[in-house]
CSV table of C-alpha atoms and ligand atoms in Angstrom, one decimal:
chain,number,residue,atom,x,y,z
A,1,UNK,CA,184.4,56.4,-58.4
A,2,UNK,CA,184.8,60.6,-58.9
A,3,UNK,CA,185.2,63.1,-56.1
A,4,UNK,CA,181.2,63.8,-56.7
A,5,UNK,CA,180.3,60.6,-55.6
A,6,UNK,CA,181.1,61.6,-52.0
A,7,UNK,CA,179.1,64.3,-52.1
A,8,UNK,CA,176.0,64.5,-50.7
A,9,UNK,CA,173.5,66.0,-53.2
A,10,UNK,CA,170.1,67.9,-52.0
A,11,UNK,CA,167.3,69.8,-53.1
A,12,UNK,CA,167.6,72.8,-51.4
A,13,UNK,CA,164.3,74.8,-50.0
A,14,UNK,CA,164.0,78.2,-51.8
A,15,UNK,CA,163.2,80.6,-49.9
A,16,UNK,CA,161.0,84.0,-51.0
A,17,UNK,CA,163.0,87.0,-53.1
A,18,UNK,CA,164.7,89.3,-50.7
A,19,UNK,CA,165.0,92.0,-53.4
A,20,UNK,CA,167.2,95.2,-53.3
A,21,UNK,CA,165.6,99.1,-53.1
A,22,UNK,CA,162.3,100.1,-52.6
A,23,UNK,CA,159.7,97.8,-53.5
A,24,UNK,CA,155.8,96.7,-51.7
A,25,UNK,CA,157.1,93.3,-50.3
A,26,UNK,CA,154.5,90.8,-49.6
A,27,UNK,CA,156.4,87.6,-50.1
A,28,UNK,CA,158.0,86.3,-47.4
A,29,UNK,CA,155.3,86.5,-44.4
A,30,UNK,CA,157.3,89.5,-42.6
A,31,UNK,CA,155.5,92.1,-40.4
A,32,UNK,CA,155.4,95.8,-41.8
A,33,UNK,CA,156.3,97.4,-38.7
A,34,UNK,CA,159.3,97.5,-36.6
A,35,UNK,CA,159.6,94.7,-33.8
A,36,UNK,CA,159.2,96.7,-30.4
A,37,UNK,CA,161.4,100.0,-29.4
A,38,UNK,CA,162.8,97.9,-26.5
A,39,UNK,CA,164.6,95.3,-28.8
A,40,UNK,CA,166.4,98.0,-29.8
A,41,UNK,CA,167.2,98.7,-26.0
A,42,UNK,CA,168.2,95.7,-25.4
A,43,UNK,CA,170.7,95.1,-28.3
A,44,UNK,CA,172.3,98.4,-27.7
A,45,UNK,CA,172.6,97.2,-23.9
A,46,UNK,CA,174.9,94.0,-24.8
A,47,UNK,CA,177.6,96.6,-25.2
A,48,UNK,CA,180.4,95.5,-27.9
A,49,UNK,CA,183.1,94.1,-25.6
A,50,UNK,CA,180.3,91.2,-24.2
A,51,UNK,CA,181.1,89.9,-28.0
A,52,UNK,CA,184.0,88.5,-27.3
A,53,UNK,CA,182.5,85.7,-25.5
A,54,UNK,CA,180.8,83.2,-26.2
A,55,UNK,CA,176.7,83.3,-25.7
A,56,UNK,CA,175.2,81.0,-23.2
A,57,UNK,CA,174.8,77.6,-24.5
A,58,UNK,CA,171.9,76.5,-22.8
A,59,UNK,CA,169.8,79.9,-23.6
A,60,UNK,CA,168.7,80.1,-20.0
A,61,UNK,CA,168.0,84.5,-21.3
A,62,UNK,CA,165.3,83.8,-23.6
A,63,UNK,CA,163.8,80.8,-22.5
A,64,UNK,CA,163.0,82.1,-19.1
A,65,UNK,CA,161.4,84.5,-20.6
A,66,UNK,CA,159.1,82.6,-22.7
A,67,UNK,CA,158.5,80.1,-19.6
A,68,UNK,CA,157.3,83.2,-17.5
A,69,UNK,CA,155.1,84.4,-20.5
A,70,UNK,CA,153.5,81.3,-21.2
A,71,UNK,CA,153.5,79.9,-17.8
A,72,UNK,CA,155.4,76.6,-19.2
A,73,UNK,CA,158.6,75.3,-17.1
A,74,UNK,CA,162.2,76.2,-18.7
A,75,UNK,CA,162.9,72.5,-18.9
A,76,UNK,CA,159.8,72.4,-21.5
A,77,UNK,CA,161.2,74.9,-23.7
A,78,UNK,CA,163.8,74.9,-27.0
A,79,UNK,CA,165.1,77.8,-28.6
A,80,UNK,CA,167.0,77.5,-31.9
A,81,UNK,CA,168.0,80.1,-34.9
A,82,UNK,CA,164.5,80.9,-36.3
A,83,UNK,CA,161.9,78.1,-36.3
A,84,UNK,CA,163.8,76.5,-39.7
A,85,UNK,CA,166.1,75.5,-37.1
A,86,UNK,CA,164.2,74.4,-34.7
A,87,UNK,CA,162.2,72.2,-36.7
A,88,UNK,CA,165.2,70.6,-38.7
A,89,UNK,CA,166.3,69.7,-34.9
A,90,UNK,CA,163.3,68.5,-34.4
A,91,UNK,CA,163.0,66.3,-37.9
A,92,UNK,CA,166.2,64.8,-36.9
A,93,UNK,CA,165.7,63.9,-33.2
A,94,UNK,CA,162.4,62.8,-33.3
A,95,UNK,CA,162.1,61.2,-37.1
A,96,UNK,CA,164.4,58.7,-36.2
A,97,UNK,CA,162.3,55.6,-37.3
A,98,UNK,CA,161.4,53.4,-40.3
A,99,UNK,CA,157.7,54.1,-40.8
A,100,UNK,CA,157.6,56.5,-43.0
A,101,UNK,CA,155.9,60.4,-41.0
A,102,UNK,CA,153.6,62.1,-42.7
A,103,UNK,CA,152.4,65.4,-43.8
A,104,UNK,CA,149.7,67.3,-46.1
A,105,UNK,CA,150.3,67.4,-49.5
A,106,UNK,CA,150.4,70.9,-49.6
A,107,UNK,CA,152.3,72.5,-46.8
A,108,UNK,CA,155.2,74.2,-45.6
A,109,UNK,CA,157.7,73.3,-48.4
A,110,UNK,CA,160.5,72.7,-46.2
A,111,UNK,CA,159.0,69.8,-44.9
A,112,UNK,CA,160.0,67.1,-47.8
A,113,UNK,CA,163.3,69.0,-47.8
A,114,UNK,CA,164.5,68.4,-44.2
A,115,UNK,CA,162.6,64.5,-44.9
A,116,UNK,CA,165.2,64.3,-48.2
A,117,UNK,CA,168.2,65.4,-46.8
A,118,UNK,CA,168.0,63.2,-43.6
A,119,UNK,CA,166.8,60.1,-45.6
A,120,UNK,CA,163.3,60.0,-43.2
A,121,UNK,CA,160.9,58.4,-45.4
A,122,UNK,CA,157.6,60.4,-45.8
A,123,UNK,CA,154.5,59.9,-46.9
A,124,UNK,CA,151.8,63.5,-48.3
A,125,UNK,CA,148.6,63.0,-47.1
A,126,UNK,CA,145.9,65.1,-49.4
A,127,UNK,CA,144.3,67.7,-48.3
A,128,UNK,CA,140.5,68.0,-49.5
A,129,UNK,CA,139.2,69.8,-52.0
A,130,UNK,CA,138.8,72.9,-50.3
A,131,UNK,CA,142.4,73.0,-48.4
A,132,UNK,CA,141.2,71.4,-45.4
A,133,UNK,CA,142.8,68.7,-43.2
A,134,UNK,CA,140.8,65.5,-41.9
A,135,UNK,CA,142.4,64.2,-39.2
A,136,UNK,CA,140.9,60.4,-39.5
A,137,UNK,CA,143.6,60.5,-42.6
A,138,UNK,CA,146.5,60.6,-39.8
A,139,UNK,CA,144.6,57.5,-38.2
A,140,UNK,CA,147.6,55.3,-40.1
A,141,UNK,CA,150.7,53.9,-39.1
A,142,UNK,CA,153.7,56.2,-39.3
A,143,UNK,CA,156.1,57.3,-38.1
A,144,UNK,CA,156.1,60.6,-36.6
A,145,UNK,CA,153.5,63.7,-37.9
A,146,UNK,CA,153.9,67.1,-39.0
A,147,UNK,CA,151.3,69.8,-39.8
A,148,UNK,CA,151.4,73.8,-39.7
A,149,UNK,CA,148.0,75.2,-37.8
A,150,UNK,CA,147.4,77.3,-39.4
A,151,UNK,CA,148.6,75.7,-42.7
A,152,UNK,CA,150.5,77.6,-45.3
A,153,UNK,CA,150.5,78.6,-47.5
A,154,UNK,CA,146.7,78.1,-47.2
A,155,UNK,CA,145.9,80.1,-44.1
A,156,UNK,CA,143.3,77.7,-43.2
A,157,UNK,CA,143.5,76.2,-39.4
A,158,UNK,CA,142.4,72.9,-37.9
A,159,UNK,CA,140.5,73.6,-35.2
A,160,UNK,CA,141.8,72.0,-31.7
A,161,UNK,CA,139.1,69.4,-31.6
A,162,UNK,CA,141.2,68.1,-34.9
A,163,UNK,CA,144.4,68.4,-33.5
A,164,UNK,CA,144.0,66.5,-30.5
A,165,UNK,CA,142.2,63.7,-32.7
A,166,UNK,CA,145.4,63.5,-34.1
A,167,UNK,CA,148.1,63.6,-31.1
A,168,UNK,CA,145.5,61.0,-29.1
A,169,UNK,CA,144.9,58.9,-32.1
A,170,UNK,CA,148.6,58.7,-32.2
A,171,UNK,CA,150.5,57.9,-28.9
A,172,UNK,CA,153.4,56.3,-30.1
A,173,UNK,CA,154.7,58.9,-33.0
A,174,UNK,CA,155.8,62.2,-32.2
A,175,UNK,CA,153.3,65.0,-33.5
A,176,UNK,CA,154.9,68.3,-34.2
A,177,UNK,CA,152.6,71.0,-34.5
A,178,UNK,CA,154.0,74.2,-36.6
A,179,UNK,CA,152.3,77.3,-35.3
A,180,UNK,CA,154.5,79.5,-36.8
A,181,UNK,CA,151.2,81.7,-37.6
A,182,UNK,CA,149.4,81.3,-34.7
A,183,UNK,CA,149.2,84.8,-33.0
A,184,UNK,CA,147.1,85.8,-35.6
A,185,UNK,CA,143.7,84.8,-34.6
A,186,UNK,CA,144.5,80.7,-34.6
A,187,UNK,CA,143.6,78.6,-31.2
A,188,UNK,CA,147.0,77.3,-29.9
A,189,UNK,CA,147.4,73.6,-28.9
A,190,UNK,CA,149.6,74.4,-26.2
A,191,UNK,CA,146.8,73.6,-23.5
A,192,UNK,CA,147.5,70.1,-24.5
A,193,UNK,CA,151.0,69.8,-23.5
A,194,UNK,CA,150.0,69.0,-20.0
A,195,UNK,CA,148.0,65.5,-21.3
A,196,UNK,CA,150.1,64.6,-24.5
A,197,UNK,CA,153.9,63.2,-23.6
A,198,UNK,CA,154.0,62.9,-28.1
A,199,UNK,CA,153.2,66.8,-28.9
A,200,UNK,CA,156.1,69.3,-30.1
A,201,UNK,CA,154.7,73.0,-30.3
A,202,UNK,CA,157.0,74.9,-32.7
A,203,UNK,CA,156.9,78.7,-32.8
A,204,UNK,CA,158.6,81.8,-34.2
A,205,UNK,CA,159.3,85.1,-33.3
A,206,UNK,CA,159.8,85.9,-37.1
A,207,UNK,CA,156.0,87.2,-37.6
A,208,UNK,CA,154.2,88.1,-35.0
A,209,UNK,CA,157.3,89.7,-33.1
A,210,UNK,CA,158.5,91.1,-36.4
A,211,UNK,CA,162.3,90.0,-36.0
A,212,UNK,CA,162.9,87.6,-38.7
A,213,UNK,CA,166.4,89.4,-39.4
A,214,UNK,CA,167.3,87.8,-35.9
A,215,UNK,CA,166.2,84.6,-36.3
A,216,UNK,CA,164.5,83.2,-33.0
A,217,UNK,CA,162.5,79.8,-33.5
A,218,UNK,CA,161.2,78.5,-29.9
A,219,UNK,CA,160.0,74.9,-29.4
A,220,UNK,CA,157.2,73.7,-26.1
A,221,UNK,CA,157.2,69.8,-25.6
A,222,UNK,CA,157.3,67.7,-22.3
A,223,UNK,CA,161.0,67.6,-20.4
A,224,UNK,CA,161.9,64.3,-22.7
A,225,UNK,CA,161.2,65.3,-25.8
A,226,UNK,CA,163.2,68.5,-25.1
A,227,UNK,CA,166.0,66.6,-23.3
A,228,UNK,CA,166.3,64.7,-26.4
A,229,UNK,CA,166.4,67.8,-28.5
A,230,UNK,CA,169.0,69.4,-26.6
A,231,UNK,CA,171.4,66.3,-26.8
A,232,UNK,CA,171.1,66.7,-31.0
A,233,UNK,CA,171.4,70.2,-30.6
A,234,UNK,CA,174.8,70.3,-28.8
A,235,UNK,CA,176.2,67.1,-31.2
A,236,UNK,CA,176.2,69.7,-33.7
A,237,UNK,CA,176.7,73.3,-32.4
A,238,UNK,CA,176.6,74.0,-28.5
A,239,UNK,CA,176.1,78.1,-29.6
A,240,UNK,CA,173.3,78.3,-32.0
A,241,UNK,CA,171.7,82.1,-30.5
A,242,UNK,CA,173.8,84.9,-30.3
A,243,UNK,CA,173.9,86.6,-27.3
A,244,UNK,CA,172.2,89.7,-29.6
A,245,UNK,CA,169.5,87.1,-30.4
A,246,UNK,CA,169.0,86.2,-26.7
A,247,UNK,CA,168.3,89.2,-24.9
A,248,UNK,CA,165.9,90.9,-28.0
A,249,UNK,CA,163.9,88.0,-27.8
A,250,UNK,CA,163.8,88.2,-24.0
A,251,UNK,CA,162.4,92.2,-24.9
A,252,UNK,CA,160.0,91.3,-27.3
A,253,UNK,CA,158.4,88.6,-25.2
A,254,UNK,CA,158.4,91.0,-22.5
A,255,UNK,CA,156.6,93.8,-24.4
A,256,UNK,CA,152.9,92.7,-24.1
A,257,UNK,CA,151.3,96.0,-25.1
A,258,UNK,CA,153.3,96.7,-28.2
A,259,UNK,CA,152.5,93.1,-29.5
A,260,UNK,CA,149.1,93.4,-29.0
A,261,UNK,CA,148.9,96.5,-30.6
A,262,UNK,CA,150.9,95.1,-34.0
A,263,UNK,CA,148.9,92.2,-33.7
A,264,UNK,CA,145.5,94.0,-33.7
A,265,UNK,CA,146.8,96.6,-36.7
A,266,UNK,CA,147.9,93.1,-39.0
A,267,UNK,CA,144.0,91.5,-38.3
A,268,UNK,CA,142.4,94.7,-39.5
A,269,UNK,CA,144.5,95.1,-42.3
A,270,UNK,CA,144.0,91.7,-43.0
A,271,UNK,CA,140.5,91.6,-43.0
A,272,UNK,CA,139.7,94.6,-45.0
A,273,UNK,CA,142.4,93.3,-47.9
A,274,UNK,CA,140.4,89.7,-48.1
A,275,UNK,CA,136.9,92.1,-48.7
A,276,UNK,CA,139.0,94.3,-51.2
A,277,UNK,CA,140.3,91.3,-53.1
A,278,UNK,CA,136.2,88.8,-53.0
A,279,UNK,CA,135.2,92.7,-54.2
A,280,UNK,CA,138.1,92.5,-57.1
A,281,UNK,CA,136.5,88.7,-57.6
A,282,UNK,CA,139.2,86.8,-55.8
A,283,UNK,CA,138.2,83.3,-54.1
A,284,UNK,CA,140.5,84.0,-50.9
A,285,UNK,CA,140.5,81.2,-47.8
A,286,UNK,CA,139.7,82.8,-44.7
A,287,UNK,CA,143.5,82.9,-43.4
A,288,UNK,CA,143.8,83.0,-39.9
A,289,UNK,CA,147.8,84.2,-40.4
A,290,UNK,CA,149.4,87.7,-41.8
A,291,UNK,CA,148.6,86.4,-45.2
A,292,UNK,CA,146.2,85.3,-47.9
A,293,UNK,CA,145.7,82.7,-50.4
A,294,UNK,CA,144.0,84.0,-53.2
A,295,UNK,CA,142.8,82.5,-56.6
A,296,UNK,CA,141.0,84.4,-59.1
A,297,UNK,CA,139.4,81.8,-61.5
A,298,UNK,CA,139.7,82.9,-65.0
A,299,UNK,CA,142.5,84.7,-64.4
A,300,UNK,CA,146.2,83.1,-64.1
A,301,UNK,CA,148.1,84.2,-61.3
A,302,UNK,CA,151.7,83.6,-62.8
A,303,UNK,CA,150.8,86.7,-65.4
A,304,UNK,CA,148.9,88.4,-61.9
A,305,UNK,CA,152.4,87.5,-59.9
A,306,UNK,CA,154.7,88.7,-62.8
A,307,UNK,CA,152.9,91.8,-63.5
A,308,UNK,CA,152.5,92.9,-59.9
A,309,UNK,CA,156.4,92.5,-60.1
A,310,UNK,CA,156.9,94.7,-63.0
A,311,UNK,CA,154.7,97.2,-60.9
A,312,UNK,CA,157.4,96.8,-57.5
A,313,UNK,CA,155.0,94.7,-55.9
A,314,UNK,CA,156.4,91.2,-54.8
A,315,UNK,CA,154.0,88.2,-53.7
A,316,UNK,CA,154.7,84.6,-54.0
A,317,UNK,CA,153.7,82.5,-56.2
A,318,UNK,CA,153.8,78.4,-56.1
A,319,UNK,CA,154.4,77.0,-59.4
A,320,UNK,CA,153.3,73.7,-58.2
A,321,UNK,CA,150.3,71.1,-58.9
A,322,UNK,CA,146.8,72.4,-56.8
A,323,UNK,CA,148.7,76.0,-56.1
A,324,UNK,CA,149.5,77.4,-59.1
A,325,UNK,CA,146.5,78.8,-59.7
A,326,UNK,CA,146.7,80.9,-56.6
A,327,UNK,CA,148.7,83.5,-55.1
A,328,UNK,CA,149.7,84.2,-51.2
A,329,UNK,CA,149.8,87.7,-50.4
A,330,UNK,CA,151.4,89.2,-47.1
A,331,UNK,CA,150.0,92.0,-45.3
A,332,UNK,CA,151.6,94.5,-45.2
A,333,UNK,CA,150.7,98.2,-44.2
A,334,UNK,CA,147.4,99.8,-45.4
A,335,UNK,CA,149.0,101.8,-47.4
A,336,UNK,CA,150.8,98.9,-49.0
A,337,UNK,CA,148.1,96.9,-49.5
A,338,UNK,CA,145.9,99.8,-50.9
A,339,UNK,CA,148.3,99.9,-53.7
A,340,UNK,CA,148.4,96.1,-54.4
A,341,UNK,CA,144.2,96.3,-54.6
A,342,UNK,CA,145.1,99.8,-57.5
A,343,UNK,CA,147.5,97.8,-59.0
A,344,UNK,CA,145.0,94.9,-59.1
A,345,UNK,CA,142.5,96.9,-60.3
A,346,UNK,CA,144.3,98.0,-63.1
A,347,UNK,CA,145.4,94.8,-64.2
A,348,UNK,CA,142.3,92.8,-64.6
B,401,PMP,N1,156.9,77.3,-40.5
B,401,PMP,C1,156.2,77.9,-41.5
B,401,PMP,C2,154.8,77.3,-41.7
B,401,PMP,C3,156.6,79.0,-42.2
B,401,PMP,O1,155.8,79.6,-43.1
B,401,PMP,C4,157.9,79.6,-41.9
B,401,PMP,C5,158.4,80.8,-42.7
B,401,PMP,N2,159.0,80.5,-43.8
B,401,PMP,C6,158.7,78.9,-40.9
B,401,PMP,C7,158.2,77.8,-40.3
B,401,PMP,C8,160.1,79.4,-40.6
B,401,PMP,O2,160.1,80.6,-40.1
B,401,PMP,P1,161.4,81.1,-39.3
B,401,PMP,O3,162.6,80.2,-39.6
B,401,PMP,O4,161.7,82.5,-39.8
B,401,PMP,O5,161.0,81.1,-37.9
């Protein structure tokens, strides 16, 4: 016996390179542009002094907010520290069983992590050939189910037909649906949270709403499931939002126009980079998310990924079996992403 023995020993996610100075960052699925002016408002309203307290512990801020946006009762709703904390709370109250859950092979990498660490057995389910997900592979016993739609870091979605074939075909396992990139042109499942008692809907205000430095991860599921969620959450940590976090969530949900207008300015970009790069020879998935996932065959996308960083320009690379031959790209701003396709041109 050694003091090591006691010690729990992981494998820890690793997050994309946060690098320091000026450099054309397309790694970490951020939005180019500021989240909206009235965040800003609203942080600056807190006043300094309101620090001293404590922040409310059940969130009641931000999460009438998002019930009045999406028209879904407060008793329906979860909020947690970005939606990595919302969806480890999530793994640990609703993975609770001995079948092992299951997930695509290639997904959000987190997924195996949060699996490890909580001992939740798991089994990867293969996505096809071309990235996409067949839901009569989920017809299985398990227990529990997790998928982003859209997937990353593929881009590709499951159309809702799919989904539900998966939450119906499965009644007695909770399905948690990751729709982290969702506001960028994906079909939500939340209309099925009226019919489906199993569903989790797991979003962030980390893309779309451009305020990943806050870190505000929401969750939709029936009253139960969130009940349930809610009892984990306060047997670890009662304050998980800050009172900061609260109220500039509340003002980014609130600002309709400014989101639609960041929104619009990502797809555009978006779409015009994926005809750049199939011009510069790329294969590129049609992403429905503020990123692409790009291979160009021939060509090795390490030596593509470490030149581009030689060059200030930072995109992620996977060094793992079926992605390592392909590279996902944020979006950025035009201009950004006008010097990627240069800086692409000059390399091949
Ligand atoms: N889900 C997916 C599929 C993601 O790509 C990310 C971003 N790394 C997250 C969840 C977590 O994002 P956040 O914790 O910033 O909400």
């Amino acid at each position: 016996m050694s003091l090591f023995d006691n010690i729990r020993r992981v494998t820890p996610y690793v997050p994309g390179e946060q690098p320091a100075g000026e450099v054309i960052k397309l790694n970490t699925n951020e939005c180019p542009y500021a989240p909206s002016p009235r965040v800003a408002e609203a942080i600056a309203s807190v006043g300094h002094s309101r620090l001293r307290l404590y922040p409310e512990p059940d969130c009641h801020t931000l999460k009438d907010a998002l019930s009045a946006y999406y028209g879904i009762s407060p008793k329906k709703v979860f909020v947690g520290v970005g939606s990595d904390d919302v969806l480890a709370l999530a793994f640990l109250t609703f993975f609770a069983g001995r079948k092992p859950i299951l997930f695509p092979d290639i997904t959000y990498s987190f997924y195996d992590v949060w699996a490890e660490l909580y001992g939740i057995p798991y089994d990867t389910v293969p996505l096809s050939e071309d990235f996409t997900l067949d839901p009569a592979d989920y017809a299985r016993e398990n227990g529990g189910i997790v998928f982003a739609n859209p997937n990353a870091p593929t881009g590709i979605e499951l159309p809702l037909a799919g989904v539900e074939e998966i939450i119906s075909s499965n009644p007695d396992s909770v399905v948690i649906v990751d729709e982290a990139y969702v506001d960028f042109g994906g079909e939500t499942a939340l209309p099925l949270l009226e019919t489906y008692e199993n569903l989790v809907i797991v979003r962030t205000m980390s893309k779309s709403r451009a305020l990943a430095g806050m870190r505000i991860g929401y969750a939709f599921a029936g009253e139960r499931l969130i009940a349930a969620m809610e009892d984990v959450k306060a047997s670890i940590n009662s304050y998980t939002m800050t009172t900061l976090s609260l109220a500039a969530g509340k003002a980014a949900i609130e600002d309709e126009a400014y989101f639609r207008e960041t929104l619009q300015k990502v797809i555009r970009t978006r779409e015009h980079t994926k005809a750049e790069l199939r011009r510069l020879g790329f294969i590129v998935t049609d992403a429905k998310t503020n990123f692409l996932f790009a291979a160009k065959p021939g060509a090795s996308a390490e030596k593509i990924f470490h030149a581009l960083r030689e060059r200030g320009i930072y995109v992620r690379y996977f060094k793992k079996p079926r992605l390592d031959d392909h590279l996902r790209i944020t979006i950025g701003t035009d201009a950004e992403m006008a010097s990627l396709i240069d800086a692409l041109e000059q390399l091949l």
